[in-house]
Short mmCIF file of C-alpha atoms in Angstrom, two decimals:
data_model
loop_
_atom_site.label_atom_id
_atom_site.label_comp_id
_atom_site.label_asym_id
_atom_site.label_seq_id
_atom_site.Cartn_x
_atom_site.Cartn_y
_atom_site.Cartn_z
CA UNK A 242 178.12 43.05 37.43
CA UNK A 243 179.60 44.23 40.75
CA UNK A 244 178.38 44.19 44.30
CA UNK A 245 179.37 45.46 47.75
CA UNK A 246 181.68 48.16 46.42
CA UNK A 247 181.86 49.94 49.77
CA UNK A 248 183.01 46.77 51.47
CA UNK A 249 186.47 45.42 52.34
CA UNK A 250 186.19 42.67 49.72
CA UNK A 251 184.46 43.11 46.36
CA UNK A 252 183.48 40.52 43.77
CA UNK A 253 182.77 41.15 40.10
CA UNK A 254 182.23 38.72 37.23
CA UNK A 255 183.67 38.32 33.73
CA UNK A 256 182.84 36.12 30.75
CA UNK A 257 179.14 35.56 31.47
CA UNK A 258 179.79 34.79 35.12
CA UNK A 259 182.43 32.09 34.53
CA UNK A 260 185.25 34.06 36.16
CA UNK A 261 184.99 35.83 39.54
CA UNK A 262 187.35 38.70 40.32
CA UNK A 263 187.74 38.92 44.10
CA UNK A 264 189.42 42.13 45.25
CA UNK A 265 190.81 43.00 48.69
CA UNK A 266 189.43 46.52 48.97
CA UNK A 267 191.12 48.66 51.60
CA UNK A 268 193.71 50.49 49.47
CA UNK A 269 194.19 53.29 52.02
CA UNK A 270 195.71 50.69 54.37
CA UNK A 271 197.44 48.77 51.55
CA UNK A 272 194.80 46.03 51.97
CA UNK A 273 196.11 45.02 55.41
CA UNK A 274 194.46 41.78 56.49
CA UNK A 275 192.02 42.34 59.35
CA UNK A 276 189.34 40.24 61.04
CA UNK A 277 186.49 42.24 59.40
CA UNK A 278 188.10 41.80 55.96
CA UNK A 279 188.48 38.06 56.65
CA UNK A 280 184.82 37.82 57.68
CA UNK A 281 183.75 39.48 54.42
CA UNK A 282 186.05 37.23 52.37
CA UNK A 283 184.57 34.17 54.09
CA UNK A 284 181.03 35.35 53.38
CA UNK A 285 181.78 35.99 49.69
CA UNK A 286 183.58 32.65 49.25
CA UNK A 287 180.58 30.87 50.77
CA UNK A 288 178.29 32.63 48.28
CA UNK A 289 180.60 31.78 45.36
CA UNK A 290 180.75 28.11 46.39
CA UNK A 291 177.09 27.70 45.41
CA UNK A 292 177.54 29.46 42.04
CA UNK A 293 177.12 26.76 39.37
CA UNK A 294 178.36 29.04 36.53
CA UNK A 295 181.75 29.66 38.14
CA UNK A 296 184.78 28.05 36.48
CA UNK A 297 187.73 30.11 37.78
CA UNK A 298 188.52 32.95 40.19
CA UNK A 299 191.15 35.69 40.42
CA UNK A 300 192.26 37.19 43.73
CA UNK A 301 193.89 40.65 43.69
CA UNK A 302 194.23 43.88 45.67
CA UNK A 303 192.72 47.33 45.06
CA UNK A 304 195.14 50.22 44.55
CA UNK A 305 198.91 49.80 44.56
CA UNK A 306 199.29 46.78 46.89
CA UNK A 307 198.13 43.17 46.92
CA UNK A 308 198.33 43.16 50.72
CA UNK A 309 200.92 44.65 53.05
CA UNK A 310 200.15 41.97 55.68
CA UNK A 311 198.79 42.20 59.20
CA UNK A 312 197.44 45.31 60.89
CA UNK A 313 200.18 46.64 63.22
CA UNK A 314 197.84 47.91 65.95
CA UNK A 315 196.16 44.49 65.99
CA UNK A 316 199.59 42.85 66.45
CA UNK A 317 200.26 45.13 69.44
CA UNK A 318 196.87 44.11 70.88
CA UNK A 319 198.11 40.50 70.64
CA UNK A 320 201.21 41.56 72.65
CA UNK A 321 198.88 42.60 75.48
CA UNK A 322 196.66 39.49 75.28
CA UNK A 323 197.23 36.05 76.85
CA UNK A 324 198.93 33.16 75.00
CA UNK A 325 195.77 31.04 75.42
CA UNK A 326 193.61 33.70 73.75
CA UNK A 327 196.18 34.37 71.07
CA UNK A 328 196.40 30.67 70.13
CA UNK A 329 192.65 30.59 69.39
CA UNK A 330 192.56 34.07 67.82
CA UNK A 331 195.37 33.21 65.39
CA UNK A 332 193.84 29.90 64.30
CA UNK A 333 190.57 31.67 63.52
CA UNK A 334 192.43 34.48 61.77
CA UNK A 335 194.31 32.11 59.42
CA UNK A 336 191.13 30.26 58.51
CA UNK A 337 189.27 33.49 57.67
CA UNK A 338 191.67 33.97 54.74
CA UNK A 339 192.64 30.39 53.85
CA UNK A 340 188.88 29.96 53.20
CA UNK A 341 189.95 30.67 49.60
CA UNK A 342 190.96 26.99 49.48
CA UNK A 343 187.28 26.07 49.77
CA UNK A 344 186.45 27.59 46.38
CA UNK A 345 185.78 24.61 44.10
CA UNK A 346 187.46 26.34 41.12
CA UNK A 347 191.10 27.21 40.37
CA UNK A 348 192.19 30.51 41.92
CA UNK A 349 194.76 32.72 40.22
CA UNK A 350 196.56 35.21 42.44
CA UNK A 351 197.15 38.50 40.62
CA UNK A 352 199.88 40.02 42.80
CA UNK A 353 199.47 43.60 41.60
CA UNK A 354 201.88 45.16 44.12
CA UNK A 355 203.55 44.44 47.47
CA UNK A 356 202.54 41.11 49.06
CA UNK A 357 204.15 41.10 52.48
CA UNK A 358 203.87 38.86 55.55
CA UNK A 359 200.35 37.48 55.93
CA UNK A 360 199.53 39.13 52.58
CA UNK A 361 202.03 36.87 50.82
CA UNK A 362 200.83 33.90 52.90
CA UNK A 363 197.37 34.49 51.46
CA UNK A 364 198.83 34.41 47.93
CA UNK A 365 200.79 31.20 48.69
CA UNK A 366 198.05 29.28 50.48
CA UNK A 367 194.92 30.87 49.03
CA UNK A 368 195.68 30.68 45.30
CA UNK A 369 196.64 27.84 42.96
CA UNK A 370 198.61 29.82 40.34
CA UNK A 371 200.30 33.18 40.97
CA UNK A 372 201.16 36.01 38.57
CA UNK A 373 203.18 38.94 39.92
CA UNK A 374 203.40 42.45 38.52
CA UNK A 375 206.95 43.06 37.30
CA UNK A 376 207.45 45.70 40.03
CA UNK A 377 205.82 43.71 42.88
CA UNK A 378 207.88 42.92 45.99
CA UNK A 379 207.08 39.80 47.99
CA UNK A 380 208.33 38.54 51.32
CA UNK A 381 207.60 36.89 54.65
CA UNK A 382 208.95 39.50 57.05
CA UNK A 383 207.74 37.89 60.30
CA UNK A 384 211.16 37.41 61.95
CA UNK A 385 211.99 41.09 61.35
CA UNK A 386 208.91 41.87 63.49
CA UNK A 387 209.95 39.44 66.22
CA UNK A 388 207.20 36.99 65.22
CA UNK A 389 207.07 33.36 64.12
CA UNK A 390 205.51 33.03 60.64
CA UNK A 391 201.81 32.20 60.45
CA UNK A 392 198.89 31.58 58.06
CA UNK A 393 200.51 28.32 56.86
CA UNK A 394 203.71 30.01 55.58
CA UNK A 395 205.79 27.17 57.07
CA UNK A 396 203.47 24.63 55.43
CA UNK A 397 203.01 25.92 51.89
CA UNK A 398 206.33 27.63 51.21
CA UNK A 399 208.49 24.46 51.54
CA UNK A 400 205.97 22.63 49.29
CA UNK A 401 206.01 25.36 46.66
CA UNK A 402 209.70 26.32 46.59
CA UNK A 403 211.50 23.59 48.58
CA UNK A 404 212.84 23.52 52.16
CA UNK A 405 216.03 25.52 51.43
CA UNK A 406 214.29 28.46 49.72
CA UNK A 407 211.67 28.40 52.50
CA UNK A 408 214.36 28.52 55.20
CA UNK A 409 216.16 31.37 53.42
CA UNK A 410 213.06 33.53 52.94
CA UNK A 411 211.52 32.81 56.35
CA UNK A 412 214.67 33.16 58.48
CA UNK A 413 215.93 36.34 56.79
CA UNK A 414 212.52 37.88 56.11
CA UNK A 415 214.00 39.38 52.94
CA UNK A 416 211.91 40.71 50.07
CA UNK A 417 212.14 39.31 46.53
CA UNK A 418 211.28 40.97 43.24
CA UNK A 419 209.16 39.38 40.52
CA UNK A 420 212.09 37.96 38.51
CA UNK A 421 213.54 36.16 41.53
CA UNK A 422 210.03 35.04 42.54
CA UNK A 423 209.64 33.36 39.12
CA UNK A 424 213.10 31.77 39.40
CA UNK A 425 212.35 30.40 42.88
CA UNK A 426 208.96 29.05 41.75
CA UNK A 427 206.99 31.34 44.08
CA UNK A 428 204.99 32.68 41.12
CA UNK A 429 204.33 31.20 37.69
CA UNK A 430 204.88 34.41 35.72
CA UNK A 431 205.80 38.08 36.01
CA UNK A 432 203.82 40.50 33.87
CA UNK A 433 203.49 44.25 33.28
CA UNK A 434 199.76 43.63 33.46
CA UNK A 435 199.21 40.85 35.96
CA UNK A 436 195.43 41.43 35.75
CA UNK A 437 195.36 40.69 31.99
CA UNK A 438 197.75 37.74 32.31
CA UNK A 439 195.68 36.28 35.16
CA UNK A 440 192.52 36.68 33.08
CA UNK A 441 194.19 34.88 30.15
CA UNK A 442 195.08 31.95 32.44
CA UNK A 443 191.54 31.87 33.86
CA UNK A 444 190.08 31.88 30.32
CA UNK A 445 192.43 29.08 29.30
CA UNK A 446 191.23 27.02 32.30
CA UNK A 447 187.62 27.72 31.27
CA UNK A 448 188.36 25.99 27.94
CA UNK A 449 189.26 22.76 29.78
CA UNK A 450 186.54 20.22 30.63
CA UNK A 451 184.84 21.24 33.92
CA UNK A 452 184.71 17.83 35.63
CA UNK A 453 188.36 17.11 34.84
CA UNK A 454 189.35 20.52 36.25
CA UNK A 455 187.32 20.19 39.47
CA UNK A 456 188.51 16.63 40.16
CA UNK A 457 192.14 17.59 39.44
CA UNK A 458 191.88 20.63 41.70
CA UNK A 459 190.65 18.37 44.51
CA UNK A 460 193.56 15.97 43.92
CA UNK A 461 196.15 18.77 44.02
CA UNK A 462 194.68 20.48 47.08
CA UNK A 463 194.19 17.20 48.98
CA UNK A 464 197.90 16.52 48.55
CA UNK A 465 198.76 20.01 49.85
CA UNK A 466 196.33 19.65 52.77
CA UNK A 467 198.17 16.70 54.36
CA UNK A 468 199.21 17.87 57.88
CA UNK A 469 197.90 21.40 57.17
CA UNK A 470 195.86 21.51 60.42
CA UNK A 471 198.91 20.35 62.38
CA UNK A 472 201.02 23.11 60.76
CA UNK A 473 198.44 25.79 61.59
CA UNK A 474 198.26 24.67 65.21
CA UNK A 475 202.06 24.71 65.50
CA UNK A 476 202.23 28.21 64.01
CA UNK A 477 199.49 29.50 66.35
CA UNK A 478 201.32 28.03 69.33
CA UNK A 479 204.66 29.54 68.26
CA UNK A 480 203.12 32.95 67.53
CA UNK A 481 201.43 32.90 70.95
CA UNK A 482 204.92 32.33 72.42
CA UNK A 483 206.37 35.33 70.52
CA UNK A 484 203.55 37.83 71.16
CA UNK A 485 204.36 38.62 74.84
CA UNK A 486 208.06 39.26 74.11
CA UNK A 487 209.66 42.70 74.19
CA UNK A 488 211.19 41.93 70.79
CA UNK A 489 207.71 41.66 69.23
CA UNK A 490 206.72 45.02 70.68
CA UNK A 491 210.02 46.53 69.48
CA UNK A 492 209.68 45.03 65.96
CA UNK A 493 206.16 46.36 65.43
CA UNK A 494 206.90 49.76 67.03
CA UNK A 495 210.06 50.16 64.92
CA UNK A 496 208.03 49.52 61.76
CA UNK A 497 205.43 52.08 62.83
CA UNK A 498 208.21 54.60 63.56
CA UNK A 499 210.03 53.73 60.31
CA UNK A 500 213.32 52.81 62.03
CA UNK A 501 215.43 49.68 62.40
CA UNK A 502 214.44 47.46 65.35
CA UNK A 503 216.92 46.67 68.13
CA UNK A 504 216.23 43.09 69.22
CA UNK A 505 217.54 41.86 72.58
CA UNK A 506 216.21 38.31 72.71
CA UNK A 507 213.64 38.88 75.45
#
């Protein structure tokens, strides 16, 4: 039972409609997060919210990546835009993807391959339990692009892994493998088949009593949501400050040209 297979986000169902598999579907671009993809995700989440049969959801990526993060040309367009516009644009952009938090069922993130930058932010803030493929690399590479982190990275990462791990990963922008991700508490498990493991977790959740699961989910997410709006506004403001810099342009261009950036602090 699949729909919208030509679209940037697809949804299929398992176990008589109890489990939704939501797939970021732009493998040619390593499922880079774009405004159109976010709009489709929002639309599908809103449809799923009214689905009374749904008990759990899995979020994954088509092809070899979960999501390689933001679209580089779009980031360069932000460099040319005004801070005022960028502040609003970024807030809307985060919310297009963090809409996953509105699903009234537990969401398992099946990190099937690289989850980088905003792609990893989506896994951290948009899923409740994460399973990484044993070969998946994860990281928040914003500072290596000359950009302040966004999409609630500075909010969720300290909650999930503690302030010191958050500072290490965010300030260095380094990538971690699945074993280290488990050790740091970024993901619950590493698996050679993260799709199967995620499905097992979803099925296990489906065996729990529905009202207890939905009330517990609300309790856990309400706790995480304290000061979330404030964090998102701060990130938007800080990103708007970074976008006009030469360092941002250099960081993005260097990545496009597959070379090391030379940052000058301007």
